[in-house]
XYZ file of C-alpha atoms in Angstrom:
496
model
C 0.000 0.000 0.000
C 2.941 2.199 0.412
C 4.415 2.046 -2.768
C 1.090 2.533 -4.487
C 0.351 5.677 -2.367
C 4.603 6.684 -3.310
C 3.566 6.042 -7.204
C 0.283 8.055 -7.226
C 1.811 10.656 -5.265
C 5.014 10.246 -7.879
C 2.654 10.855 -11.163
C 2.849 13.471 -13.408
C 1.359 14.603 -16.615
C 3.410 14.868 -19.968
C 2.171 17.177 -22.886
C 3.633 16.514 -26.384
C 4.812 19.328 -27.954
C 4.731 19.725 -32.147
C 8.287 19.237 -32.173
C 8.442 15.759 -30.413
C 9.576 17.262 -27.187
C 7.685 16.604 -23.833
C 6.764 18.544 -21.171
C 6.060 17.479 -17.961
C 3.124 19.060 -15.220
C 4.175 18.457 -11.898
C 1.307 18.673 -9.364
C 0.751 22.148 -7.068
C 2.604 21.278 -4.055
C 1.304 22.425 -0.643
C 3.651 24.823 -0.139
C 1.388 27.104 -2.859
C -1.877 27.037 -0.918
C -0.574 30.060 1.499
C -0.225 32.403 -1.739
C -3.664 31.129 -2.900
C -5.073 32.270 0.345
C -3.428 35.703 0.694
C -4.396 36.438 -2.988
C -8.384 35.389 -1.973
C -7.842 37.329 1.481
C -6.403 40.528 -1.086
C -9.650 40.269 -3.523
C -12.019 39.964 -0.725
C -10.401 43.487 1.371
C -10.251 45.002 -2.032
C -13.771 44.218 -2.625
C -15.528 44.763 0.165
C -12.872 48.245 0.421
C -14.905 48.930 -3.000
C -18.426 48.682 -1.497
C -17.891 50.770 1.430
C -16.701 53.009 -0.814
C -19.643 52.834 -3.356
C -21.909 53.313 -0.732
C -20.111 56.518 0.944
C -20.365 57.841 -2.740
C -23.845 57.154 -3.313
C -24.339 58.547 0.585
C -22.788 62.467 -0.553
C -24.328 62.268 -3.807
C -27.880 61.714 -1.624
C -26.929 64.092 0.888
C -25.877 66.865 -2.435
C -28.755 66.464 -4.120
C -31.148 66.518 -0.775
C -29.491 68.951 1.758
C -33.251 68.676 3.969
C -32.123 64.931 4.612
C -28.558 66.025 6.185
C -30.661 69.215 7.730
C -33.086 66.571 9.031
C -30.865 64.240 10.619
C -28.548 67.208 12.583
C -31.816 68.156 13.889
C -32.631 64.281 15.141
C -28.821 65.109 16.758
C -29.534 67.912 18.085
C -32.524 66.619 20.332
C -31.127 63.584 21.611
C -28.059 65.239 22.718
C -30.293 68.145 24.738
C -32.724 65.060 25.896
C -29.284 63.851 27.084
C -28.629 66.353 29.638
C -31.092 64.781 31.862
C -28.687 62.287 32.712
C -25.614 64.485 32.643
C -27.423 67.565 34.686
C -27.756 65.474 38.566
C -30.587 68.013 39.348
C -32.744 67.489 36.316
C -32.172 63.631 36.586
C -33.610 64.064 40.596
C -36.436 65.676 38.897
C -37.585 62.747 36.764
C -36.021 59.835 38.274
C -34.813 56.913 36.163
C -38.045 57.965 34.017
C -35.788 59.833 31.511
C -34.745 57.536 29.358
C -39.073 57.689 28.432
C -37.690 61.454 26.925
C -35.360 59.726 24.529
C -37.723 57.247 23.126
C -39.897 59.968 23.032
C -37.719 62.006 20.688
C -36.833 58.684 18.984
C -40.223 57.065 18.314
C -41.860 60.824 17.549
C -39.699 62.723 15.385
C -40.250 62.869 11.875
C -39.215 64.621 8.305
C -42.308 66.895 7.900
C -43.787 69.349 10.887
C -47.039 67.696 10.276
C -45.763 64.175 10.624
C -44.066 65.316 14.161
C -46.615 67.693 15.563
C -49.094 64.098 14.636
C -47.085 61.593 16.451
C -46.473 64.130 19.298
C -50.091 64.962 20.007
C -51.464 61.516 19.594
C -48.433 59.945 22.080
C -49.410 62.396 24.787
C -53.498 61.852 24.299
C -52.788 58.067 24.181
C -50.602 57.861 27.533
C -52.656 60.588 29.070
C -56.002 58.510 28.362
C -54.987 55.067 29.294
C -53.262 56.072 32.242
C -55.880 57.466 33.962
C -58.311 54.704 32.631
C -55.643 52.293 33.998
C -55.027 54.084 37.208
C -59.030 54.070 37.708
C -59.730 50.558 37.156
C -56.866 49.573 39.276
C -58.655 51.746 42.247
C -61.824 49.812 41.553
C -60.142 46.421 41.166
C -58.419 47.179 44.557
C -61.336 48.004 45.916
C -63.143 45.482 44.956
C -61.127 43.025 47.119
C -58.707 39.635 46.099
C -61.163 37.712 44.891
C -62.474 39.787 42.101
C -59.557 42.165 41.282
C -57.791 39.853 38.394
C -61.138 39.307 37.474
C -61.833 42.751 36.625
C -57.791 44.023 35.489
C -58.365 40.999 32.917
C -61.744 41.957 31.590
C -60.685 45.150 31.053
C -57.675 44.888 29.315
C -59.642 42.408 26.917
C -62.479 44.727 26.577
C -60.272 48.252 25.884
C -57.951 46.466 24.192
C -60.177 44.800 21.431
C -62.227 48.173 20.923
C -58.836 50.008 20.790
C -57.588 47.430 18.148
C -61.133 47.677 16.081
C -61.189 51.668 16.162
C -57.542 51.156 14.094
C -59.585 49.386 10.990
C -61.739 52.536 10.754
C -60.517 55.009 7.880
C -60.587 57.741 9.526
C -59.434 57.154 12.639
C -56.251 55.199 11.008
C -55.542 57.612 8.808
C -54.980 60.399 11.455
C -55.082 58.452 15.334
C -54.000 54.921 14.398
C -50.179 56.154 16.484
C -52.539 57.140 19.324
C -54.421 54.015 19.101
C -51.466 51.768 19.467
C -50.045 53.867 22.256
C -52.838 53.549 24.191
C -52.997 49.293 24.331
C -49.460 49.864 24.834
C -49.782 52.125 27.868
C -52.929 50.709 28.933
C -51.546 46.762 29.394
C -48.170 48.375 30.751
C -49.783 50.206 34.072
C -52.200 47.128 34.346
C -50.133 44.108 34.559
C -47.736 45.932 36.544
C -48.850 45.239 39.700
C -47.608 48.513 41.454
C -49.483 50.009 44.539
C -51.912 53.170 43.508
C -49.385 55.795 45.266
C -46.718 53.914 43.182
C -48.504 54.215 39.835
C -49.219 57.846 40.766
C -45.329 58.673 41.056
C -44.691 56.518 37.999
C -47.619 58.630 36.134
C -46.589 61.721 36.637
C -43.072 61.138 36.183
C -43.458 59.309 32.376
C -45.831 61.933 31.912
C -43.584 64.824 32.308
C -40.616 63.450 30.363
C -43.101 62.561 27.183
C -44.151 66.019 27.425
C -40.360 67.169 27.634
C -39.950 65.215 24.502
C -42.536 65.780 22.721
C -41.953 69.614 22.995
C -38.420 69.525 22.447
C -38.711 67.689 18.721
C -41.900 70.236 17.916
C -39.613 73.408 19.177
C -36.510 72.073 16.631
C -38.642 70.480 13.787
C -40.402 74.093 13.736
C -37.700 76.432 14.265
C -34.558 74.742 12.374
C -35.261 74.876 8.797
C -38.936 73.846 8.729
C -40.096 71.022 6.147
C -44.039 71.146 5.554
C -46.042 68.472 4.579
C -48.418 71.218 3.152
C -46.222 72.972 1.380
C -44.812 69.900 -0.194
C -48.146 68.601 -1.084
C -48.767 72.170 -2.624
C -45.340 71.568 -4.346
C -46.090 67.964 -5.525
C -49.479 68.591 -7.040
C -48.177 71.426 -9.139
C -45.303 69.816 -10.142
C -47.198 67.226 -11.500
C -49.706 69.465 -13.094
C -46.898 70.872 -15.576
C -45.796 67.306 -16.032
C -48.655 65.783 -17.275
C -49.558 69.059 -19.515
C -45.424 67.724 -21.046
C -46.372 64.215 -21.295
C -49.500 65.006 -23.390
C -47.787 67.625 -25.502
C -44.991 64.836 -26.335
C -47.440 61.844 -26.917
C -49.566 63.500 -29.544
C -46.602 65.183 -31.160
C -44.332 61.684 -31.217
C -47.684 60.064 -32.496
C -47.729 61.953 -35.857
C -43.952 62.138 -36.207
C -42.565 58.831 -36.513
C -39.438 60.204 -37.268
C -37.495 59.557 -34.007
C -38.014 62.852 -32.928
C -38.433 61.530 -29.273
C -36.144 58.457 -29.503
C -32.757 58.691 -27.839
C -33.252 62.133 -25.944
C -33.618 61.439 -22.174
C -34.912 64.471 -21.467
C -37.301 63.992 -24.079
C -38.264 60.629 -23.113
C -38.765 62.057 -19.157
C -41.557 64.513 -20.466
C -43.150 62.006 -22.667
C -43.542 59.174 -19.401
C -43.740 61.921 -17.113
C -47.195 61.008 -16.290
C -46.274 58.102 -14.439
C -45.127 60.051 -11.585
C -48.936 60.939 -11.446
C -50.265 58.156 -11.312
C -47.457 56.651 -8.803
C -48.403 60.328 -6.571
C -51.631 58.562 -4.878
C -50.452 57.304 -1.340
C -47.517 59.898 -1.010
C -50.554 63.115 -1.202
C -52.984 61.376 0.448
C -50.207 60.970 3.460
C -49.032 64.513 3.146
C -52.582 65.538 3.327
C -53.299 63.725 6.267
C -49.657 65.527 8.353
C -51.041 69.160 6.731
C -54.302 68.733 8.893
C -52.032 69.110 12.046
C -49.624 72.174 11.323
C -50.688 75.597 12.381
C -51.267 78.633 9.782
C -47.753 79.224 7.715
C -46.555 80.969 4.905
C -49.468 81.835 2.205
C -51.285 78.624 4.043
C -54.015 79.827 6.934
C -54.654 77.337 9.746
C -57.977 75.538 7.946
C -56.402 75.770 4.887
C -58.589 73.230 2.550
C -55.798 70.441 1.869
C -58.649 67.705 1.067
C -59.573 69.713 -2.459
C -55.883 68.818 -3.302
C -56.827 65.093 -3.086
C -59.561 65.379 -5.217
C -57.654 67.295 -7.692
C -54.808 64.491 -7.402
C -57.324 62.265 -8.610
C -58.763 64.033 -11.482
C -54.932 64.749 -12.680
C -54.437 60.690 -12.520
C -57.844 59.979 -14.156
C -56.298 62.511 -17.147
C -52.894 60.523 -16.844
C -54.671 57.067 -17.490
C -56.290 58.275 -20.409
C -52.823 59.734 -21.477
C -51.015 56.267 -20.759
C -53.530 55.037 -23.391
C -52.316 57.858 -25.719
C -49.245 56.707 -25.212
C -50.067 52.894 -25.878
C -51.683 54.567 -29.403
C -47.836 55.692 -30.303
C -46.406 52.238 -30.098
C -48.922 50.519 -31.406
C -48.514 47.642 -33.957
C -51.401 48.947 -36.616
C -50.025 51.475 -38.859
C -51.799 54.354 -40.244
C -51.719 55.693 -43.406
C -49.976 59.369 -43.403
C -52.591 60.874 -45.664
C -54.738 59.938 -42.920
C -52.529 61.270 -40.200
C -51.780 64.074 -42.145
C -55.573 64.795 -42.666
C -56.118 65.367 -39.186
C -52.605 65.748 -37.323
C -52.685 69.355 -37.205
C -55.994 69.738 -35.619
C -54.842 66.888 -32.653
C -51.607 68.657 -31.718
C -53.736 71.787 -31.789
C -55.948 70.268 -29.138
C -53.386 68.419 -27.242
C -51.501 71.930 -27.224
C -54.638 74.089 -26.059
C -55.287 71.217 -23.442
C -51.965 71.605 -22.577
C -51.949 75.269 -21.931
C -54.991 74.844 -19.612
C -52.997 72.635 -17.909
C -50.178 74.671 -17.244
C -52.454 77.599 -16.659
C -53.746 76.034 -13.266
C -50.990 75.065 -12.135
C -49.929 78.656 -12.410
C -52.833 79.640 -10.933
C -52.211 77.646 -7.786
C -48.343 78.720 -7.711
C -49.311 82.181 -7.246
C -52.451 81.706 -5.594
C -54.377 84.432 -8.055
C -57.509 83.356 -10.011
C -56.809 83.437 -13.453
C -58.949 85.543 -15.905
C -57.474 83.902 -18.850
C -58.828 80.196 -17.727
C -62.135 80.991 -19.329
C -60.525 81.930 -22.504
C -58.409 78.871 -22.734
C -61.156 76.620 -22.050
C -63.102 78.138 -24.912
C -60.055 77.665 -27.358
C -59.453 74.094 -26.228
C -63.366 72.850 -26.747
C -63.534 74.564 -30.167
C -60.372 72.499 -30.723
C -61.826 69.334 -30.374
C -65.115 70.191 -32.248
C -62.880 70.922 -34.848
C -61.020 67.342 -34.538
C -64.869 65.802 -34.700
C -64.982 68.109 -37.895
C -62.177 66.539 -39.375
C -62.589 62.973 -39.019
C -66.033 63.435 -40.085
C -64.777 64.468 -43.531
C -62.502 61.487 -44.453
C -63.749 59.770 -47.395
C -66.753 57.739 -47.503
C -65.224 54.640 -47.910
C -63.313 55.104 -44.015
C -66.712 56.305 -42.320
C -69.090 53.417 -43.748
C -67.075 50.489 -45.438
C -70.255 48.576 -46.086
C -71.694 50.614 -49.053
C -69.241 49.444 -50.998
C -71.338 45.787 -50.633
C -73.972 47.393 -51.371
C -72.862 48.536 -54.808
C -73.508 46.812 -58.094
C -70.632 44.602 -59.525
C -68.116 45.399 -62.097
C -66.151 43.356 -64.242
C -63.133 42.703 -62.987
C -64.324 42.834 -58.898
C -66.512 40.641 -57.072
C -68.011 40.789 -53.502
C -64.810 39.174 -51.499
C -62.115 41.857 -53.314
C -64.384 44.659 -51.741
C -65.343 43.246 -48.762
C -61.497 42.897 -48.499
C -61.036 46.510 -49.382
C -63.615 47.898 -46.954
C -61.976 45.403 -44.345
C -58.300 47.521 -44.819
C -60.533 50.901 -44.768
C -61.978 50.365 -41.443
C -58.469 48.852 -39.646
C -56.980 51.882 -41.272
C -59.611 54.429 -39.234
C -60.105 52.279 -36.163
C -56.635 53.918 -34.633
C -57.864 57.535 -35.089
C -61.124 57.055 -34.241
C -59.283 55.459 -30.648
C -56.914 58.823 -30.655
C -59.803 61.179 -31.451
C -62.182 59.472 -28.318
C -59.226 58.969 -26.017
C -58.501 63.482 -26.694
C -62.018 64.510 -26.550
C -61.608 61.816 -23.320
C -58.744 64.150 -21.943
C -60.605 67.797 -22.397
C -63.691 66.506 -20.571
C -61.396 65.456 -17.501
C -59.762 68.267 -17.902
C -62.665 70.268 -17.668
C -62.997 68.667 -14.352
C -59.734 69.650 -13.005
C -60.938 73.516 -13.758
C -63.839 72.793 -11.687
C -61.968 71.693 -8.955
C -58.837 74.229 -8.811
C -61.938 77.057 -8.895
C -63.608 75.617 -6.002
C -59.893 75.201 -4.249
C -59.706 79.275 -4.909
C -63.083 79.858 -3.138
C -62.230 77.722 -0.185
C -58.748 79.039 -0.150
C -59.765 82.679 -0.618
C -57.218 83.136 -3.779
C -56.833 86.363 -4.662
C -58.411 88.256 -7.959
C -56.584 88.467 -11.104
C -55.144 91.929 -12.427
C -56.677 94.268 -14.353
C -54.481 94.022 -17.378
C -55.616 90.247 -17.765
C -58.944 91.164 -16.887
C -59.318 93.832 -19.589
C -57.985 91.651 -22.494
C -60.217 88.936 -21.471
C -62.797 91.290 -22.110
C -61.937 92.952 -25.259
C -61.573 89.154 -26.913
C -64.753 87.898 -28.222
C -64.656 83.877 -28.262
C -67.508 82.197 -28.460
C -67.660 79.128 -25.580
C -69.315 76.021 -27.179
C -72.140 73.727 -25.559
C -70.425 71.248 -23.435
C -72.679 68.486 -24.335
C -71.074 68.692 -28.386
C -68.087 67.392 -26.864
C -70.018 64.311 -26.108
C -70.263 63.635 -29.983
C -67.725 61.789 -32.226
């Protein structure tokens, strides 16, 4: 067994070279395997070297681009390390006991990115720990009270019973929406103080002493959050809605214009492409307004905003903006479609479409200027005018395309010729109608767009009655005046 194990060990491979000369391959000895493993050891510092790195750069490039995020997180610093001093000042740590490490959970657990997201968790924390500690501390009398034999009795049937209605209150929308932190503070708080088992003058002490450092807390982060460079949710709802406002007026500018130029015009221009799927970012807006709507409810009056300033009408014109973006998505489907269209068709009615995709454009753009400057606009009237005559003109248009694209079947109807049968212009009126079918689909899907459009007017005028905007100028008011456009009936729009 010994020599065998001496003559594997002893092997070694011979390659035959085109000259007749071998070469022999002895095997990797051991003493190669340390190399091996510093060269792995190497790769795997030099990678993981490389990631920290890649993430530090990616961490500045945030931090450049968003300065409120850095601004944000010195002002998280900033509170912990004043919360702090209750342990590092002896007579403000006498004051609230061991209790004050409840201060920095407080600023922890409370502290958010917007005003309105703070001044929210803040106010519901307090109500929550104020309400189920004195429903706790109550109960606990009674139970006491009560004597030995009942008193688990009655601390068990009442954590079940506040508990579950607590817990149910949390599937309501409206009370999730704005008091679902409340709601979970309170089981919290409530199941804390009753399973404790701490004497009433105990519970008392421990009351008023968690009490007093949530309050600390709680004013500490809304004192910073409001006083070191202020983010609010209103004003970035405000911000948001008419951003997206001049980005869906882009998107349908560039969908009807890269519909009847074919060309590439739109192709391999990034910027170009942004504009044209802008409206995504509309339709992706939903849960981030309704949120921002819900933190604007708590802030006081700032800015151009007054205290019961009417963020809800910026939901519902969210909603009408994303009801116009689907129908633009299915624009958009309209330019990459498979069926072709014939450019003596397009070109029959392309200039009317961009003119209506650029008047309904123009609206668009002229709310959201009139919510940037808070000013009604005495040019919206004139621009809605322009924009519905638009589209009766479109009707107008695809209305006089030949006869054989509006009814294919008279052609059936005709006697035969020689040379054509039944089948050759069934076959023709077939091509006719596949070659309409696309712009009848673009014409419903625009007239689609100016009637929710239309809507969107409705709402950003009642926004300006609720939110008291202010009149437009006389200069505007005059030319509106002196400009004699006649407004058609609404219900022509209807009408293909």
């Amino acid at each position: 067994m010994a020599q065998e194990k001496e003559a594997i060990g002893a092997m070694e491979w011979k390659i035959k070279m085109a000259g007749g000369s071998s070469e022999s391959l002895a095997p990797t000895k051991a003493r190669g395997y340390p190399g091996i493993a510093w060269l792995a050891l190497k790769g795997l510092v030099v990678g993981l070297v490389m990631k920290v790195w890649n993430f530090l750069k990616k961490a500045w490039d945030m931090g450049h681009n968003e300065p409120r995020k850095v601004i944000h997180c010195l002002k998280v610093g900033v509170a912990l390390t004043v919360v702090s001093l209750f342990y590092a000042m002896r007579p403000l740590y006498k004051d609230v006991g061991g209790n004050a490490i409840w201060a920095v959970m407080t600023v922890v657990v409370v502290f958010e990115n917007t005003v309105g997201a703070t001044l929210s968790k803040s106010i519901n924390r307090i109500f929550g720990t104020f309400l189920a500690g004195f429903l706790a501390i109550g109960i606990h009398c009674i139970a006491d009270l009560s004597g030995k034999d009942v008193e688990h009795f009655i601390t068990g049937f009442s954590i079940f019973l506040l508990a579950s209605a607590a817990t149910f209150s949390r599937f309501i929308p409206s009370v999730k929406a704005r008091f679902d932190y409340g709601a979970m503070i309170f089981i919290l708080t409530f199941s804390l103080i009753s399973v404790s088992g701490y004497r009433v003058d105990q519970l008392f002490d421990l009351a008023k002493h968690r009490m007093s450092t949530i309050i600390i807390g709680t004013s500490l982060c809304i004192v910073i959050t409001m006083i070191i460079c202020p983010i609010w949710a209103g004003e970035e709802l405000y911000m948001l809605i008419t951003r997206n406002m001049d980005t869906l007026a882009n998107s349908l500018d560039g969908c009807v214009a890269d519909y009847f130029n074919n060309s590439g015009g739109f192709a391999g221009d990034k910027e170009s492409d942004n504009k044209l799927l802008g409206y995504k970012c509309v339709l992706g807006s939903k849960a981030t307004e309704e949120s921002m709507a819900n933190f604007a409810i708590w802030e006081p009056a700032h800015g151009r905003f007054n205290f019961r300033h009417p963020w809800k009408q910026y939901l519902k014109i969210g909603a009408l903006m994303r009801d116009c973006a689907y129908c633009i998505e299915a624009l958009n489907g309209c330019v990459s479609s498979e069926n072709e269209v014939s450019e003596l068709t397009k070109t029959h009615i392309s200039n009317t479409a961009i003119k209506v995709s650029s008047d309904s454009s123009m609206v668009i753009k002229e709310l959201a200027r009139t919510m940037k400057t808070m000013k009604k606009s005495s040019a919206i009237d004139l621009l809605v005018g322009e924009m519905s005559n638009s589209v009766l003109k479109l009707q107008e248009d695809l209305k006089s395309l030949p006869k054989l694209f509006i009814n294919p079947q008279q052609l059936l109807q005709e006697p035969e010729s020689p040379g054509n049968d039944n089948k050759t212009k069934a076959e023709a009126a077939a091509v006719a109608l596949m070659d309409i079918i696309p712009l009848v689909t673009l014409t419903s899907l625009l007239v689609e767009i100016v009637a929710r459009i239309e809507g969107m007017v409705s709402a950003v005028q009642e926004l300006g009655k609720l939110a008291e905007f202010k009149a437009a100028g006389d200069r505007k008011a005059n030319q509106n005046q002196t400009t004699n456009k006649v407004i058609p009936d609404q219900s022509a729009l209807q009408r293909v």
